[in-house]
Coordinates of N, CA and C in Angstrom, one line a residue:
M1458 N -17.3 48.3 -91.3 CA -16.3 49.2 -90.9 C -16.8 49.9 -89.6
L1459 N -15.8 50.2 -88.7 CA -16.1 50.9 -87.4 C -16.3 52.4 -87.7
R1460 N -17.3 52.9 -87.0 CA -17.5 54.3 -87.0 C -16.3 55.0 -86.2
P1461 N -16.0 56.2 -86.5 CA -14.9 56.9 -85.8 C -15.1 57.0 -84.3
S1462 N -16.3 57.2 -83.8 CA -16.5 57.2 -82.4 C -16.2 55.9 -81.7
R1463 N -16.6 54.8 -82.4 CA -16.3 53.4 -81.8 C -14.8 53.1 -81.9
L1464 N -14.2 53.6 -83.0 CA -12.7 53.4 -83.1 C -12.0 54.1 -82.0
I1465 N -12.4 55.3 -81.7 CA -11.7 56.1 -80.6 C -11.9 55.4 -79.3
C1466 N -13.1 54.9 -79.0 CA -13.4 54.2 -77.8 C -12.6 52.9 -77.7
A1467 N -12.5 52.2 -78.8 CA -11.7 51.0 -78.8 C -10.2 51.3 -78.5
L1468 N -9.7 52.3 -79.1 CA -8.3 52.7 -78.9 C -8.0 53.1 -77.5
L1469 N -9.0 53.8 -76.9 CA -8.8 54.2 -75.5 C -9.0 53.0 -74.5
L1470 N -9.9 52.1 -74.8 CA -10.2 51.0 -74.0 C -9.0 50.0 -73.9
V1471 N -8.3 49.7 -74.9 CA -7.3 48.7 -74.9 C -6.1 49.1 -74.0
P1472 N -5.6 50.3 -74.1 CA -4.5 50.6 -73.1 C -5.0 50.7 -71.6
T1473 N -6.3 51.1 -71.4 CA -6.8 51.1 -70.1 C -6.9 49.7 -69.5
L1474 N -7.4 48.8 -70.3 CA -7.5 47.4 -69.8 C -6.1 46.8 -69.6
T1475 N -5.2 47.1 -70.5 CA -3.8 46.6 -70.3 C -3.2 47.1 -69.0
L1476 N -3.3 48.4 -68.8 CA -2.7 49.0 -67.5 C -3.4 48.4 -66.3
S1477 N -4.7 48.3 -66.3 CA -5.4 47.8 -65.1 C -5.0 46.3 -64.9
G1478 N -4.8 45.6 -66.0 CA -4.4 44.2 -65.9 C -3.0 44.1 -65.3
C1479 N -2.2 45.0 -65.6 CA -0.8 45.1 -65.1 C -0.9 45.3 -63.5
G1480 N -1.7 46.2 -63.1 CA -1.9 46.4 -61.7 C -2.5 45.2 -60.9
L1481 N -3.4 44.5 -61.6 CA -4.0 43.3 -61.0 C -2.9 42.2 -60.9
Y1482 N -2.0 42.1 -61.9 CA -1.0 41.1 -61.9 C 0.0 41.4 -60.7
Q1483 N 0.3 42.7 -60.5 CA 1.3 43.1 -59.4 C 0.6 42.8 -58.1
K1484 N -0.7 43.1 -57.9 CA -1.3 42.8 -56.6 C -1.4 41.3 -56.4
A1485 N -1.6 40.5 -57.4 CA -1.7 39.0 -57.2 C -0.3 38.5 -56.9
K1486 N 0.7 39.1 -57.5 CA 2.1 38.6 -57.3 C 2.5 39.0 -55.8
Q1487 N 2.1 40.2 -55.3 CA 2.5 40.6 -54.0 C 1.7 39.7 -53.0
G1488 N 0.5 39.4 -53.3 CA -0.3 38.5 -52.4 C 0.3 37.1 -52.3
T1489 N 0.8 36.6 -53.4 CA 1.5 35.3 -53.4 C 2.7 35.4 -52.6
A1490 N 3.5 36.5 -52.7 CA 4.7 36.6 -52.0 C 4.4 36.7 -50.5
S1491 N 3.3 37.3 -50.1 CA 3.0 37.4 -48.7 C 2.6 36.1 -48.1
V1492 N 1.9 35.3 -48.9 CA 1.5 33.9 -48.5 C 2.8 33.1 -48.3
A1493 N 3.6 33.2 -49.3 CA 4.9 32.4 -49.3 C 5.7 32.8 -48.1
S1494 N 5.8 34.1 -47.8 CA 6.6 34.6 -46.6 C 6.0 34.1 -45.3
A1495 N 4.6 34.0 -45.3 CA 4.0 33.6 -44.0 C 4.2 32.1 -43.8
I1496 N 4.3 31.3 -44.9 CA 4.5 29.9 -44.8 C 5.9 29.5 -44.5
F1497 N 6.9 30.1 -45.2 CA 8.3 29.7 -45.1 C 9.1 30.5 -44.0
Y1498 N 8.7 31.6 -43.6 CA 9.4 32.4 -42.6 C 8.5 32.6 -41.4
R1499 N 9.0 32.0 -40.3 CA 8.3 32.1 -39.0 C 8.4 33.5 -38.4
Q1500 N 7.4 34.1 -38.0 CA 7.4 35.4 -37.4 C 7.4 35.2 -35.9
V1501 N 8.4 35.7 -35.2 CA 8.5 35.5 -33.8 C 7.8 36.7 -33.1
E1502 N 6.9 36.4 -32.2 CA 6.1 37.4 -31.6 C 6.6 37.6 -30.1
T1503 N 7.1 36.6 -29.5 CA 7.6 36.7 -28.1 C 9.0 36.1 -28.0
L1504 N 9.8 36.8 -27.4 CA 11.2 36.4 -27.3 C 11.4 35.8 -25.9
H1505 N 11.9 34.6 -25.8 CA 12.1 33.8 -24.6 C 13.6 33.8 -24.3
L1506 N 14.0 34.5 -23.3 CA 15.4 34.5 -22.9 C 15.6 33.9 -21.5
S1507 N 16.7 33.2 -21.4 CA 17.1 32.6 -20.1 C 18.6 33.0 -19.8
F1508 N 18.8 33.6 -18.7 CA 20.2 34.0 -18.4 C 20.6 33.2 -17.1
V1509 N 21.7 32.4 -17.3 CA 22.2 31.6 -16.2 C 23.5 32.2 -15.8
A1510 N 23.6 32.6 -14.5 CA 24.8 33.3 -14.1 C 25.7 32.2 -13.2
R1511 N 26.9 32.2 -13.5 CA 27.8 31.4 -12.7 C 28.0 32.0 -11.3
E1512 N 28.5 31.2 -10.4 CA 28.8 31.7 -9.0 C 29.9 32.8 -9.1
A1513 N 30.9 32.5 -9.9 CA 32.0 33.5 -10.0 C 31.8 34.4 -11.2
I1514 N 31.1 35.5 -11.0 CA 30.8 36.4 -12.1 C 30.9 37.8 -11.6
N1515 N 31.5 38.7 -12.5 CA 31.5 40.1 -12.2 C 32.1 40.4 -10.9
H1516 N 33.4 40.0 -10.7 CA 34.1 40.2 -9.4 C 34.3 41.7 -9.1
D1517 N 34.2 42.0 -7.8 CA 34.7 43.3 -7.4 C 36.1 43.3 -6.9
D1518 N 36.7 44.3 -6.4 CA 38.1 44.4 -6.0 C 38.4 43.3 -4.9
A1519 N 37.5 42.9 -4.1 CA 37.7 41.9 -3.1 C 37.4 40.5 -3.6
Q1520 N 37.2 40.3 -4.9 CA 37.0 39.1 -5.6 C 35.6 38.5 -5.1
Q1521 N 34.7 39.3 -4.7 CA 33.3 38.9 -4.4 C 32.5 39.0 -5.7
S1522 N 31.6 38.0 -6.0 CA 30.8 38.1 -7.1 C 29.7 39.1 -6.9
M1523 N 29.4 39.8 -8.0 CA 28.4 40.9 -7.9 C 27.3 40.6 -9.0
P1524 N 26.1 41.1 -8.7 CA 25.1 41.0 -9.8 C 25.5 41.7 -11.1
L1525 N 25.0 41.1 -12.2 CA 25.4 41.6 -13.5 C 24.1 42.3 -14.1
R1526 N 24.3 43.5 -14.5 CA 23.2 44.2 -15.2 C 23.3 43.8 -16.7
V1527 N 22.1 43.4 -17.3 CA 22.1 43.0 -18.6 C 21.0 43.9 -19.4
S1528 N 21.4 44.4 -20.5 CA 20.5 45.2 -21.3 C 20.1 44.3 -22.6
I1529 N 18.8 44.3 -22.8 CA 18.3 43.6 -24.0 C 17.7 44.8 -24.9
L1530 N 18.3 44.9 -26.1 CA 18.0 46.0 -27.0 C 17.4 45.4 -28.3
Q1531 N 16.2 45.9 -28.7 CA 15.7 45.6 -30.0 C 16.0 46.7 -30.9
L1532 N 16.6 46.3 -32.1 CA 17.2 47.2 -33.0 C 16.6 47.0 -34.4
N1533 N 16.4 48.1 -35.2 CA 16.0 47.9 -36.6 C 17.2 47.8 -37.5
D1534 N 18.4 48.2 -37.0 CA 19.7 48.1 -37.7 C 20.8 47.9 -36.7
R1535 N 21.8 47.1 -37.1 CA 22.8 46.7 -36.2 C 24.1 47.5 -36.4
K1536 N 24.2 48.3 -37.4 CA 25.5 49.0 -37.7 C 26.0 49.8 -36.6
T1537 N 25.1 50.7 -36.0 CA 25.6 51.5 -34.9 C 25.9 50.7 -33.7
F1538 N 25.2 49.6 -33.5 CA 25.4 48.8 -32.3 C 26.8 48.1 -32.4
D1539 N 27.1 47.6 -33.6 CA 28.4 47.0 -33.8 C 29.6 47.9 -33.6
S1540 N 29.4 49.2 -33.9 CA 30.5 50.1 -33.7 C 30.5 50.9 -32.4
A1541 N 29.4 50.6 -31.6 CA 29.3 51.4 -30.3 C 30.3 50.9 -29.3
E1542 N 30.8 51.9 -28.5 CA 31.7 51.6 -27.4 C 31.0 51.2 -26.2
Y1543 N 31.7 50.5 -25.3 CA 31.2 50.0 -24.1 C 30.6 51.1 -23.2
T1544 N 31.4 52.2 -23.0 CA 31.0 53.3 -22.1 C 29.8 54.0 -22.7
D1545 N 29.6 54.1 -24.0 CA 28.5 54.7 -24.6 C 27.2 53.9 -24.3
L1546 N 27.3 52.6 -24.4 CA 26.2 51.7 -24.2 C 25.8 51.6 -22.7
L1547 N 26.9 51.8 -21.8 CA 26.7 51.8 -20.4 C 25.9 53.1 -19.9
T1548 N 26.4 54.2 -20.4 CA 25.8 55.5 -19.9 C 24.7 56.1 -20.7
Q1549 N 24.8 56.0 -22.0 CA 23.8 56.6 -22.9 C 23.4 55.8 -24.1
P1550 N 22.8 54.6 -23.9 CA 22.5 53.7 -25.0 C 21.5 54.4 -26.0
D1551 N 20.6 55.2 -25.6 CA 19.6 55.8 -26.5 C 20.3 56.8 -27.4
L1552 N 21.3 57.5 -26.9 CA 22.1 58.4 -27.8 C 23.1 57.7 -28.6
A1553 N 23.7 56.6 -28.1 CA 24.7 55.9 -28.9 C 24.1 55.1 -30.0
L1554 N 22.9 54.7 -29.9 CA 22.3 53.9 -30.9 C 21.3 54.7 -31.8
K1555 N 21.1 55.9 -31.5 CA 20.3 56.9 -32.3 C 19.0 56.3 -32.7
D1556 N 18.8 56.3 -34.0 CA 17.5 55.9 -34.6 C 17.4 54.3 -34.7
S1557 N 18.4 53.6 -34.4 CA 18.3 52.1 -34.6 C 17.7 51.4 -33.4
L1558 N 17.6 52.1 -32.3 CA 17.0 51.5 -31.0 C 15.5 51.6 -31.1
V1559 N 14.9 50.4 -31.0 CA 13.4 50.3 -31.0 C 12.9 50.2 -29.6
T1560 N 13.4 49.3 -28.8 CA 13.0 49.2 -27.4 C 14.2 48.7 -26.6
Q1561 N 14.1 48.9 -25.3 CA 15.3 48.6 -24.4 C 14.7 48.1 -23.1
L1562 N 15.3 47.0 -22.5 CA 14.9 46.5 -21.3 C 16.2 46.1 -20.5
Q1563 N 16.2 46.3 -19.2 CA 17.3 45.9 -18.4 C 16.9 45.1 -17.2
L1564 N 17.8 44.2 -16.8 CA 17.5 43.3 -15.7 C 18.9 43.0 -15.0
S1565 N 18.8 42.6 -13.8 CA 20.0 42.2 -13.0 C 20.0 40.7 -12.8
V1566 N 21.1 40.0 -13.0 CA 21.3 38.6 -12.9 C 22.2 38.4 -11.7
V1567 N 21.7 37.7 -10.7 CA 22.4 37.4 -9.4 C 23.3 36.2 -9.6
P1568 N 24.6 36.3 -9.1 CA 25.5 35.1 -9.3 C 24.8 33.8 -8.8
G1569 N 25.0 32.8 -9.6 CA 24.4 31.5 -9.2 C 22.9 31.3 -9.4
Q1570 N 22.3 32.3 -10.0 CA 20.9 32.2 -10.2 C 20.5 32.3 -11.7
T1571 N 19.3 32.0 -12.0 CA 18.8 32.1 -13.4 C 17.7 33.1 -13.5
A1572 N 17.7 33.9 -14.5 CA 16.6 34.9 -14.8 C 16.0 34.5 -16.1
N1573 N 14.7 34.3 -16.1 CA 14.0 34.0 -17.3 C 13.1 35.2 -17.7
L1574 N 13.1 35.5 -19.0 CA 12.4 36.7 -19.5 C 11.6 36.4 -20.7
D1575 N 10.4 36.7 -20.8 CA 9.6 36.7 -22.0 C 9.1 38.1 -22.4
I1576 N 9.6 38.5 -23.5 CA 9.3 39.9 -23.9 C 8.7 39.9 -25.3
P1577 N 7.7 40.8 -25.6 CA 7.1 40.8 -26.9 C 8.2 41.4 -27.9
L1578 N 8.3 40.8 -29.1 CA 9.2 41.3 -30.1 C 8.5 42.3 -31.0
S1579 N 9.0 43.5 -31.0 CA 8.4 44.6 -31.9 C 8.5 44.2 -33.3
K1580 N 7.5 44.6 -34.1 CA 7.5 44.3 -35.5 C 8.6 45.2 -36.2
K1581 N 9.0 46.3 -35.6 CA 10.0 47.1 -36.2 C 11.4 46.6 -36.0
A1582 N 11.6 45.6 -35.0 CA 12.9 45.1 -34.7 C 13.4 44.1 -35.7
N1583 N 14.6 44.2 -36.2 CA 15.2 43.2 -37.0 C 16.3 42.5 -36.3
F1584 N 16.8 43.0 -35.2 CA 17.9 42.4 -34.5 C 17.6 42.5 -33.0
V1585 N 18.1 41.6 -32.2 CA 18.0 41.7 -30.7 C 19.5 41.6 -30.3
A1586 N 19.9 42.6 -29.5 CA 21.2 42.6 -29.0 C 21.2 42.5 -27.4
V1587 N 22.2 41.8 -26.9 CA 22.3 41.6 -25.4 C 23.7 42.2 -25.0
V1588 N 23.6 43.1 -24.0 CA 24.8 43.7 -23.5 C 25.0 43.4 -22.0
G1589 N 26.1 42.8 -21.7 CA 26.4 42.5 -20.3 C 27.3 43.7 -19.8
L1590 N 26.8 44.4 -18.7 CA 27.4 45.5 -18.2 C 28.3 45.1 -17.0
F1591 N 29.5 44.6 -17.4 CA 30.4 44.1 -16.4 C 31.2 45.2 -15.7
R1592 N 31.8 44.9 -14.6 CA 32.7 45.8 -13.9 C 34.0 46.0 -14.7
L1593 N 34.5 44.9 -15.2 CA 35.7 44.9 -16.0 C 35.4 44.1 -17.3
P1594 N 34.8 44.7 -18.3 CA 34.5 44.0 -19.6 C 35.8 43.6 -20.4
D1595 N 35.7 42.6 -21.1 CA 36.8 42.2 -22.0 C 36.6 42.9 -23.3
R1596 N 37.1 44.1 -23.4 CA 37.0 45.0 -24.6 C 37.7 44.5 -25.8
A1597 N 38.8 43.8 -25.5 CA 39.7 43.3 -26.6 C 38.9 42.3 -27.5
R1598 N 38.2 41.4 -26.8 CA 37.5 40.3 -27.5 C 36.0 40.7 -27.8
G1599 N 35.5 41.7 -27.1 CA 34.2 42.1 -27.3 C 33.1 41.1 -26.8
T1600 N 33.5 40.3 -25.8 CA 32.5 39.3 -25.3 C 31.4 39.9 -24.4
W1601 N 31.4 41.2 -24.2 CA 30.4 41.8 -23.4 C 29.1 42.1 -24.2
K1602 N 29.1 41.9 -25.5 CA 27.9 42.2 -26.3 C 27.7 41.1 -27.3
L1603 N 26.5 40.9 -27.7 CA 26.1 39.8 -28.6 C 24.8 40.2 -29.4
V1604 N 24.8 39.9 -30.6 CA 23.6 40.1 -31.4 C 23.0 38.7 -31.7
L1605 N 21.7 38.6 -31.4 CA 21.0 37.3 -31.6 C 20.5 37.3 -33.1

């Protein structure tokens, strides 16, 4: 027969081992999930973009082609971007996108030329949005913005 002190130790030891085993199981499961994620989901570190502008792009009043300003936005959420208006993204993108904007980069694309861009992709970014800041954007079809 077990003495009372050993019985109490045994009763305290069993739940402790069970709880610690549960924690070890969760850690092992999370580690396995991380390995599976690393194998099956490719992590993009650098974003390679190429912008090719036609000769007839972004006409002014005299029908002369003008350079096009393009904004590349890294976002952690796309809801505010999807509902943002053209003028807000043109004038105040940081206010229009609030907390969803991670980083922003702008460049100009000259008609008939190509602009290549390699930018590091932030680990906080879940989406990359491209906004063409045209003189006369097609607001009805929304072709002035795109989420990659």
